[in-house]
mmCIF file with all atom_site columns, C-alpha atoms in Angstrom:
data_model
loop_
_atom_site.group_PDB
_atom_site.id
_atom_site.type_symbol
_atom_site.label_atom_id
_atom_site.label_alt_id
_atom_site.label_comp_id
_atom_site.label_asym_id
_atom_site.label_entity_id
_atom_site.label_seq_id
_atom_site.pdbx_PDB_ins_code
_atom_site.Cartn_x
_atom_site.Cartn_y
_atom_site.Cartn_z
_atom_site.occupancy
_atom_site.B_iso_or_equiv
_atom_site.pdbx_formal_charge
_atom_site.auth_seq_id
_atom_site.auth_comp_id
_atom_site.auth_asym_id
_atom_site.auth_atom_id
_atom_site.pdbx_PDB_model_num
ATOM 1   C CA . MET A 1 1   ? -0.285  0.049  0.010  1.00 39.00 ? 1   MET A CA 1
ATOM 2   C CA . ALA A 1 2   ? 1.230   3.317  -1.071 1.00 41.00 ? 2   ALA A CA 1
ATOM 3   C CA . GLU A 1 3   ? 2.192   5.357  2.154  1.00 39.00 ? 3   GLU A CA 1
ATOM 4   C CA . SER A 1 4   ? -0.049  8.445  0.567  1.00 39.00 ? 4   SER A CA 1
ATOM 5   C CA . GLN A 1 5   ? -3.233  6.019  0.479  1.00 42.00 ? 5   GLN A CA 1
ATOM 6   C CA . THR A 1 6   ? -5.507  5.191  3.141  1.00 39.00 ? 6   THR A CA 1
ATOM 7   C CA . PRO A 1 7   ? -6.545  1.250  3.892  1.00 44.00 ? 7   PRO A CA 1
ATOM 8   C CA . ARG A 1 8   ? -9.354  0.380  1.846  1.00 50.00 ? 8   ARG A CA 1
ATOM 9   C CA . GLY A 1 9   ? -12.621 1.219  3.418  1.00 58.00 ? 9   GLY A CA 1
ATOM 10  C CA . SER A 1 10  ? -11.571 4.595  4.516  1.00 79.00 ? 10  SER A CA 1
ATOM 11  C CA . LEU A 1 11  ? -13.598 6.392  6.350  1.00 91.00 ? 11  LEU A CA 1
ATOM 12  C CA . LEU A 1 12  ? -12.488 10.116 5.437  1.00 92.00 ? 12  LEU A CA 1
ATOM 13  C CA . PRO A 1 13  ? -14.893 10.456 2.105  1.00 93.00 ? 13  PRO A CA 1
ATOM 14  C CA . LEU A 1 14  ? -17.659 9.658  4.331  1.00 95.00 ? 14  LEU A CA 1
ATOM 15  C CA . ALA A 1 15  ? -16.616 12.103 6.837  1.00 96.00 ? 15  ALA A CA 1
ATOM 16  C CA . SER A 1 16  ? -15.976 14.374 3.997  1.00 96.00 ? 16  SER A CA 1
ATOM 17  C CA . THR A 1 17  ? -19.677 13.981 3.326  1.00 97.00 ? 17  THR A CA 1
ATOM 18  C CA . LEU A 1 18  ? -21.057 14.147 6.290  1.00 98.00 ? 18  LEU A CA 1
ATOM 19  C CA . LEU A 1 19  ? -19.007 17.561 7.149  1.00 98.00 ? 19  LEU A CA 1
ATOM 20  C CA . VAL A 1 20  ? -19.715 19.358 3.706  1.00 98.00 ? 20  VAL A CA 1
ATOM 21  C CA . GLY A 1 21  ? -23.176 18.621 4.528  1.00 98.00 ? 21  GLY A CA 1
ATOM 22  C CA . THR A 1 22  ? -23.117 20.127 7.745  1.00 98.00 ? 22  THR A CA 1
ATOM 23  C CA . VAL A 1 23  ? -21.801 23.252 6.723  1.00 99.00 ? 23  VAL A CA 1
ATOM 24  C CA . ALA A 1 24  ? -24.325 23.183 3.766  1.00 98.00 ? 24  ALA A CA 1
ATOM 25  C CA . LEU A 1 25  ? -27.056 22.599 6.198  1.00 98.00 ? 25  LEU A CA 1
ATOM 26  C CA . TYR A 1 26  ? -25.940 25.307 8.427  1.00 98.00 ? 26  TYR A CA 1
ATOM 27  C CA . MET A 1 27  ? -25.142 27.978 5.400  1.00 98.00 ? 27  MET A CA 1
ATOM 28  C CA . ALA A 1 28  ? -28.842 26.878 4.107  1.00 98.00 ? 28  ALA A CA 1
ATOM 29  C CA . LEU A 1 29  ? -30.606 27.700 7.499  1.00 98.00 ? 29  LEU A CA 1
ATOM 30  C CA . VAL A 1 30  ? -28.436 30.687 8.026  1.00 98.00 ? 30  VAL A CA 1
ATOM 31  C CA . ALA A 1 31  ? -29.548 31.787 4.633  1.00 98.00 ? 31  ALA A CA 1
ATOM 32  C CA . PHE A 1 32  ? -33.174 30.697 4.861  1.00 98.00 ? 32  PHE A CA 1
ATOM 33  C CA . SER A 1 33  ? -33.724 32.837 8.320  1.00 98.00 ? 33  SER A CA 1
ATOM 34  C CA . ASN A 1 34  ? -32.422 35.645 7.071  1.00 98.00 ? 34  ASN A CA 1
ATOM 35  C CA . ILE A 1 35  ? -34.666 35.477 4.006  1.00 98.00 ? 35  ILE A CA 1
ATOM 36  C CA . THR A 1 36  ? -37.942 34.712 6.342  1.00 98.00 ? 36  THR A CA 1
ATOM 37  C CA . ASP A 1 37  ? -36.774 37.032 9.318  1.00 98.00 ? 37  ASP A CA 1
ATOM 38  C CA . PHE A 1 38  ? -35.326 39.687 7.513  1.00 98.00 ? 38  PHE A CA 1
ATOM 39  C CA . GLY A 1 39  ? -35.271 42.148 9.861  1.00 97.00 ? 39  GLY A CA 1
ATOM 40  C CA . THR A 1 40  ? -33.498 40.320 12.526 1.00 94.00 ? 40  THR A CA 1
ATOM 41  C CA . ASN A 1 41  ? -30.088 40.361 10.936 1.00 96.00 ? 41  ASN A CA 1
ATOM 42  C CA . GLN A 1 42  ? -30.989 43.161 9.360  1.00 98.00 ? 42  GLN A CA 1
ATOM 43  C CA . GLN A 1 43  ? -30.846 45.622 12.311 1.00 98.00 ? 43  GLN A CA 1
ATOM 44  C CA . PHE A 1 44  ? -27.607 43.769 12.855 1.00 97.00 ? 44  PHE A CA 1
ATOM 45  C CA . VAL A 1 45  ? -25.916 44.760 9.910  1.00 98.00 ? 45  VAL A CA 1
ATOM 46  C CA . ARG A 1 46  ? -27.374 48.447 10.155 1.00 98.00 ? 46  ARG A CA 1
ATOM 47  C CA . HIS A 1 47  ? -25.859 48.907 13.779 1.00 98.00 ? 47  HIS A CA 1
ATOM 48  C CA . VAL A 1 48  ? -22.194 47.465 12.751 1.00 98.00 ? 48  VAL A CA 1
ATOM 49  C CA . LEU A 1 49  ? -22.221 49.608 9.627  1.00 98.00 ? 49  LEU A CA 1
ATOM 50  C CA . ALA A 1 50  ? -23.290 52.825 11.657 1.00 98.00 ? 50  ALA A CA 1
ATOM 51  C CA . MET A 1 51  ? -21.124 51.865 14.609 1.00 98.00 ? 51  MET A CA 1
ATOM 52  C CA . ASP A 1 52  ? -23.448 53.290 16.840 1.00 98.00 ? 52  ASP A CA 1
ATOM 53  C CA . THR A 1 53  ? -22.925 51.142 19.611 1.00 97.00 ? 53  THR A CA 1
ATOM 54  C CA . THR A 1 54  ? -19.005 51.698 19.771 1.00 98.00 ? 54  THR A CA 1
ATOM 55  C CA . PHE A 1 55  ? -16.826 53.730 21.577 1.00 97.00 ? 55  PHE A CA 1
ATOM 56  C CA . LYS A 1 56  ? -17.199 56.467 18.981 1.00 96.00 ? 56  LYS A CA 1
ATOM 57  C CA . ASP A 1 57  ? -13.734 57.318 18.403 1.00 96.00 ? 57  ASP A CA 1
ATOM 58  C CA . GLU A 1 58  ? -13.703 60.675 16.278 1.00 96.00 ? 58  GLU A CA 1
ATOM 59  C CA . ASP A 1 59  ? -10.501 59.012 14.779 1.00 97.00 ? 59  ASP A CA 1
ATOM 60  C CA . LEU A 1 60  ? -12.506 55.885 13.555 1.00 97.00 ? 60  LEU A CA 1
ATOM 61  C CA . MET A 1 61  ? -16.657 57.421 13.155 1.00 98.00 ? 61  MET A CA 1
ATOM 62  C CA . TRP A 1 62  ? -15.468 58.439 9.483  1.00 98.00 ? 62  TRP A CA 1
ATOM 63  C CA . ARG A 1 63  ? -15.969 54.704 9.051  1.00 98.00 ? 63  ARG A CA 1
ATOM 64  C CA . ALA A 1 64  ? -19.231 54.763 9.968  1.00 98.00 ? 64  ALA A CA 1
ATOM 65  C CA . ILE A 1 65  ? -22.196 53.859 6.756  1.00 98.00 ? 65  ILE A CA 1
ATOM 66  C CA . GLU A 1 66  ? -25.100 55.572 8.029  1.00 98.00 ? 66  GLU A CA 1
ATOM 67  C CA . SER A 1 67  ? -26.887 55.408 4.722  1.00 98.00 ? 67  SER A CA 1
ATOM 68  C CA . LYS A 1 68  ? -30.084 52.750 5.445  1.00 98.00 ? 68  LYS A CA 1
ATOM 69  C CA . GLY A 1 69  ? -29.993 52.131 1.538  1.00 98.00 ? 69  GLY A CA 1
ATOM 70  C CA . VAL A 1 70  ? -26.223 51.645 1.758  1.00 98.00 ? 70  VAL A CA 1
ATOM 71  C CA . GLN A 1 71  ? -26.546 49.304 4.789  1.00 98.00 ? 71  GLN A CA 1
ATOM 72  C CA . ASP A 1 72  ? -29.707 47.026 3.514  1.00 98.00 ? 72  ASP A CA 1
ATOM 73  C CA . ALA A 1 73  ? -27.665 46.691 0.051  1.00 98.00 ? 73  ALA A CA 1
ATOM 74  C CA . ALA A 1 74  ? -24.652 45.184 1.921  1.00 98.00 ? 74  ALA A CA 1
ATOM 75  C CA . TYR A 1 75  ? -27.293 42.902 3.914  1.00 98.00 ? 75  TYR A CA 1
ATOM 76  C CA . VAL A 1 76  ? -28.922 41.695 0.703  1.00 98.00 ? 76  VAL A CA 1
ATOM 77  C CA . LEU A 1 77  ? -25.316 40.945 -0.707 1.00 98.00 ? 77  LEU A CA 1
ATOM 78  C CA . ILE A 1 78  ? -24.550 39.096 2.468  1.00 98.00 ? 78  ILE A CA 1
ATOM 79  C CA . ILE A 1 79  ? -27.810 37.256 1.918  1.00 98.00 ? 79  ILE A CA 1
ATOM 80  C CA . VAL A 1 80  ? -27.038 36.419 -1.690 1.00 98.00 ? 80  VAL A CA 1
ATOM 81  C CA . TRP A 1 81  ? -23.381 35.185 -0.881 1.00 98.00 ? 81  TRP A CA 1
ATOM 82  C CA . GLU A 1 82  ? -24.855 32.860 1.610  1.00 98.00 ? 82  GLU A CA 1
ATOM 83  C CA . THR A 1 83  ? -27.439 31.387 -0.494 1.00 98.00 ? 83  THR A CA 1
ATOM 84  C CA . VAL A 1 84  ? -24.890 30.608 -3.100 1.00 99.00 ? 84  VAL A CA 1
ATOM 85  C CA . SER A 1 85  ? -22.377 29.229 -0.882 1.00 98.00 ? 85  SER A CA 1
ATOM 86  C CA . ALA A 1 86  ? -25.012 27.181 0.698  1.00 98.00 ? 86  ALA A CA 1
ATOM 87  C CA . LEU A 1 87  ? -26.301 25.806 -3.216 1.00 98.00 ? 87  LEU A CA 1
ATOM 88  C CA . ILE A 1 88  ? -22.621 24.792 -4.143 1.00 98.00 ? 88  ILE A CA 1
ATOM 89  C CA . LEU A 1 89  ? -22.268 23.236 -0.638 1.00 98.00 ? 89  LEU A CA 1
ATOM 90  C CA . ILE A 1 90  ? -25.653 21.043 -1.074 1.00 98.00 ? 90  ILE A CA 1
ATOM 91  C CA . ALA A 1 91  ? -23.913 20.356 -4.934 1.00 98.00 ? 91  ALA A CA 1
ATOM 92  C CA . ALA A 1 92  ? -20.912 19.210 -3.054 1.00 98.00 ? 92  ALA A CA 1
ATOM 93  C CA . THR A 1 93  ? -22.357 16.908 -0.489 1.00 98.00 ? 93  THR A CA 1
ATOM 94  C CA . TYR A 1 94  ? -24.338 15.266 -3.181 1.00 97.00 ? 94  TYR A CA 1
ATOM 95  C CA . PHE A 1 95  ? -21.347 14.763 -5.161 1.00 96.00 ? 95  PHE A CA 1
ATOM 96  C CA . TRP A 1 96  ? -19.371 13.264 -2.527 1.00 96.00 ? 96  TRP A CA 1
ATOM 97  C CA . ALA A 1 97  ? -22.203 10.612 -1.565 1.00 95.00 ? 97  ALA A CA 1
ATOM 98  C CA . ARG A 1 98  ? -22.459 9.962  -5.290 1.00 94.00 ? 98  ARG A CA 1
ATOM 99  C CA . ALA A 1 99  ? -18.725 9.103  -5.277 1.00 92.00 ? 99  ALA A CA 1
ATOM 100 C CA . LEU A 1 100 ? -18.486 7.293  -2.304 1.00 88.00 ? 100 LEU A CA 1
ATOM 101 C CA . GLY A 1 101 ? -18.248 3.851  -3.718 1.00 79.00 ? 101 GLY A CA 1
ATOM 102 C CA . HIS A 1 102 ? -15.992 4.895  -6.788 1.00 80.00 ? 102 HIS A CA 1
ATOM 103 C CA . ARG A 1 103 ? -13.110 6.619  -5.103 1.00 74.00 ? 103 ARG A CA 1
ATOM 104 C CA . THR A 1 104 ? -13.416 9.475  -7.372 1.00 80.00 ? 104 THR A CA 1
ATOM 105 C CA . PHE A 1 105 ? -13.509 12.638 -5.509 1.00 91.00 ? 105 PHE A CA 1
ATOM 106 C CA . HIS A 1 106 ? -12.621 15.432 -7.961 1.00 94.00 ? 106 HIS A CA 1
ATOM 107 C CA . THR A 1 107 ? -15.959 17.004 -8.540 1.00 96.00 ? 107 THR A CA 1
ATOM 108 C CA . ALA A 1 108 ? -16.853 16.798 -4.860 1.00 96.00 ? 108 ALA A CA 1
ATOM 109 C CA . ARG A 1 109 ? -13.588 18.455 -3.609 1.00 97.00 ? 109 ARG A CA 1
ATOM 110 C CA . ARG A 1 110 ? -13.533 21.250 -6.283 1.00 97.00 ? 110 ARG A CA 1
ATOM 111 C CA . TYR A 1 111 ? -17.358 22.191 -5.183 1.00 98.00 ? 111 TYR A CA 1
ATOM 112 C CA . SER A 1 112 ? -16.480 21.548 -1.572 1.00 98.00 ? 112 SER A CA 1
ATOM 113 C CA . THR A 1 113 ? -13.391 24.074 -1.923 1.00 98.00 ? 113 THR A CA 1
ATOM 114 C CA . LEU A 1 114 ? -15.296 26.548 -3.484 1.00 98.00 ? 114 LEU A CA 1
ATOM 115 C CA . GLY A 1 115 ? -18.194 26.669 -1.262 1.00 98.00 ? 115 GLY A CA 1
ATOM 116 C CA . LEU A 1 116 ? -16.137 26.500 1.592  1.00 98.00 ? 116 LEU A CA 1
ATOM 117 C CA . LEU A 1 117 ? -13.660 29.432 0.655  1.00 98.00 ? 117 LEU A CA 1
ATOM 118 C CA . MET A 1 118 ? -17.186 31.403 -0.162 1.00 98.00 ? 118 MET A CA 1
ATOM 119 C CA . VAL A 1 119 ? -17.881 30.418 3.714  1.00 99.00 ? 119 VAL A CA 1
ATOM 120 C CA . LEU A 1 120 ? -14.410 31.397 4.704  1.00 98.00 ? 120 LEU A CA 1
ATOM 121 C CA . LEU A 1 121 ? -14.384 34.786 2.927  1.00 98.00 ? 121 LEU A CA 1
ATOM 122 C CA . LEU A 1 122 ? -17.844 35.849 4.319  1.00 98.00 ? 122 LEU A CA 1
ATOM 123 C CA . PHE A 1 123 ? -16.792 34.792 8.087  1.00 98.00 ? 123 PHE A CA 1
ATOM 124 C CA . GLY A 1 124 ? -13.222 35.907 8.367  1.00 98.00 ? 124 GLY A CA 1
ATOM 125 C CA . ALA A 1 125 ? -12.954 38.757 5.451  1.00 98.00 ? 125 ALA A CA 1
ATOM 126 C CA . GLY A 1 126 ? -16.522 39.646 5.878  1.00 98.00 ? 126 GLY A CA 1
ATOM 127 C CA . PHE A 1 127 ? -17.474 39.646 9.469  1.00 98.00 ? 127 PHE A CA 1
ATOM 128 C CA . MET A 1 128 ? -14.121 39.245 11.270 1.00 98.00 ? 128 MET A CA 1
ATOM 129 C CA . ALA A 1 129 ? -11.825 41.381 9.461  1.00 98.00 ? 129 ALA A CA 1
ATOM 130 C CA . ILE A 1 130 ? -14.395 44.236 7.653  1.00 98.00 ? 130 ILE A CA 1
ATOM 131 C CA . GLY A 1 131 ? -17.174 44.353 10.587 1.00 98.00 ? 131 GLY A CA 1
ATOM 132 C CA . GLY A 1 132 ? -14.727 43.380 13.517 1.00 98.00 ? 132 GLY A CA 1
ATOM 133 C CA . GLU A 1 133 ? -11.758 45.658 12.726 1.00 98.00 ? 133 GLU A CA 1
ATOM 134 C CA . TRP A 1 134 ? -12.784 48.375 10.043 1.00 98.00 ? 134 TRP A CA 1
ATOM 135 C CA . PHE A 1 135 ? -16.139 49.019 11.839 1.00 98.00 ? 135 PHE A CA 1
ATOM 136 C CA . VAL A 1 136 ? -14.833 48.290 14.750 1.00 98.00 ? 136 VAL A CA 1
ATOM 137 C CA . MET A 1 137 ? -18.001 45.593 16.019 1.00 98.00 ? 137 MET A CA 1
ATOM 138 C CA . TRP A 1 138 ? -15.296 44.188 18.798 1.00 98.00 ? 138 TRP A CA 1
ATOM 139 C CA . GLN A 1 139 ? -16.201 47.644 20.779 1.00 98.00 ? 139 GLN A CA 1
ATOM 140 C CA . SER A 1 140 ? -20.151 46.637 20.968 1.00 98.00 ? 140 SER A CA 1
ATOM 141 C CA . SER A 1 141 ? -21.254 44.618 23.453 1.00 96.00 ? 141 SER A CA 1
ATOM 142 C CA . ASP A 1 142 ? -24.860 44.441 22.003 1.00 96.00 ? 142 ASP A CA 1
ATOM 143 C CA . TRP A 1 143 ? -24.081 44.009 18.241 1.00 97.00 ? 143 TRP A CA 1
ATOM 144 C CA . ASN A 1 144 ? -20.621 41.741 18.584 1.00 98.00 ? 144 ASN A CA 1
ATOM 145 C CA . GLY A 1 145 ? -21.082 38.675 16.089 1.00 98.00 ? 145 GLY A CA 1
ATOM 146 C CA . LEU A 1 146 ? -17.074 38.152 16.258 1.00 98.00 ? 146 LEU A CA 1
ATOM 147 C CA . ASP A 1 147 ? -17.651 34.473 18.554 1.00 98.00 ? 147 ASP A CA 1
ATOM 148 C CA . ALA A 1 148 ? -20.164 33.529 16.152 1.00 98.00 ? 148 ALA A CA 1
ATOM 149 C CA . ALA A 1 149 ? -17.884 34.207 13.320 1.00 98.00 ? 149 ALA A CA 1
ATOM 150 C CA . LEU A 1 150 ? -15.054 32.513 14.481 1.00 98.00 ? 150 LEU A CA 1
ATOM 151 C CA . ARG A 1 151 ? -16.959 29.511 15.035 1.00 98.00 ? 151 ARG A CA 1
ATOM 152 C CA . VAL A 1 152 ? -17.776 29.357 11.443 1.00 98.00 ? 152 VAL A CA 1
ATOM 153 C CA . PHE A 1 153 ? -14.834 30.222 10.069 1.00 98.00 ? 153 PHE A CA 1
ATOM 154 C CA . LEU A 1 154 ? -12.877 27.630 12.127 1.00 98.00 ? 154 LEU A CA 1
ATOM 155 C CA . LEU A 1 155 ? -15.335 24.738 11.434 1.00 98.00 ? 155 LEU A CA 1
ATOM 156 C CA . SER A 1 156 ? -15.060 25.576 7.597  1.00 98.00 ? 156 SER A CA 1
ATOM 157 C CA . GLY A 1 157 ? -11.583 25.673 7.792  1.00 98.00 ? 157 GLY A CA 1
ATOM 158 C CA . VAL A 1 158 ? -11.138 22.275 9.411  1.00 98.00 ? 158 VAL A CA 1
ATOM 159 C CA . VAL A 1 159 ? -14.041 20.729 7.176  1.00 98.00 ? 159 VAL A CA 1
ATOM 160 C CA . LEU A 1 160 ? -11.908 22.088 3.833  1.00 98.00 ? 160 LEU A CA 1
ATOM 161 C CA . LEU A 1 161 ? -8.800  20.660 5.324  1.00 98.00 ? 161 LEU A CA 1
ATOM 162 C CA . VAL A 1 162 ? -10.657 17.211 5.909  1.00 97.00 ? 162 VAL A CA 1
ATOM 163 C CA . THR A 1 163 ? -11.731 17.203 2.528  1.00 97.00 ? 163 THR A CA 1
ATOM 164 C CA . TYR A 1 164 ? -7.938  17.365 0.947  1.00 95.00 ? 164 TYR A CA 1
ATOM 165 C CA . LEU A 1 165 ? -7.119  14.360 3.441  1.00 93.00 ? 165 LEU A CA 1
ATOM 166 C CA . PRO A 1 166 ? -5.546  11.547 1.656  1.00 88.00 ? 166 PRO A CA 1
ATOM 167 C CA . THR A 1 167 ? -7.836  8.551  0.631  1.00 74.00 ? 167 THR A CA 1
ATOM 168 C CA . ASN A 1 168 ? -8.054  5.290  -1.241 1.00 61.00 ? 168 ASN A CA 1
ATOM 169 C CA . GLU A 1 169 ? -8.357  7.209  -4.288 1.00 53.00 ? 169 GLU A CA 1
ATOM 170 C CA . THR A 1 170 ? -6.045  6.972  -7.039 1.00 46.00 ? 170 THR A CA 1
ATOM 171 C CA . ARG A 1 171 ? -3.091  9.435  -7.352 1.00 47.00 ? 171 ARG A CA 1
ATOM 172 C CA . ALA A 1 172 ? -4.921  11.454 -9.871 1.00 46.00 ? 172 ALA A CA 1
ATOM 173 C CA . SER A 1 173 ? -6.562  14.155 -7.869 1.00 45.00 ? 173 SER A CA 1
#
């Protein structure tokens, strides 16, 4: 048995299927909730962008976006991003499940990578970097989503790593 291959019957493809499916389910529920209960997280985005619950440091407040139209457009873009990433991850889960017996995971890995990178960008660059640092969300005791963003970012990163662990597939991947 080659060192880069796992024993026959590896559970890694099954683990990838289930873990990618978990993130797909999470993102689908997040998008669904934001669509069906639009107002709850709309307020979250508005407060973060307006920076109205931060320390109001005059050296930072120039960054605030107070236009409700721009705030709502940003929120709609977030929901679209969440929905597209959920759909891609649902497709990736399907491709993982379909490939379980065939030992070819190229398509599943491609879709997983795209969907998981979308989640990592949203929660890492979007919520942690832009929301947390640019709009100093960390200063708000009421509208601070950094802990939740970090959890999703870490989960998605771990799932991405698992999907690239060696399996008993051919070396062509």
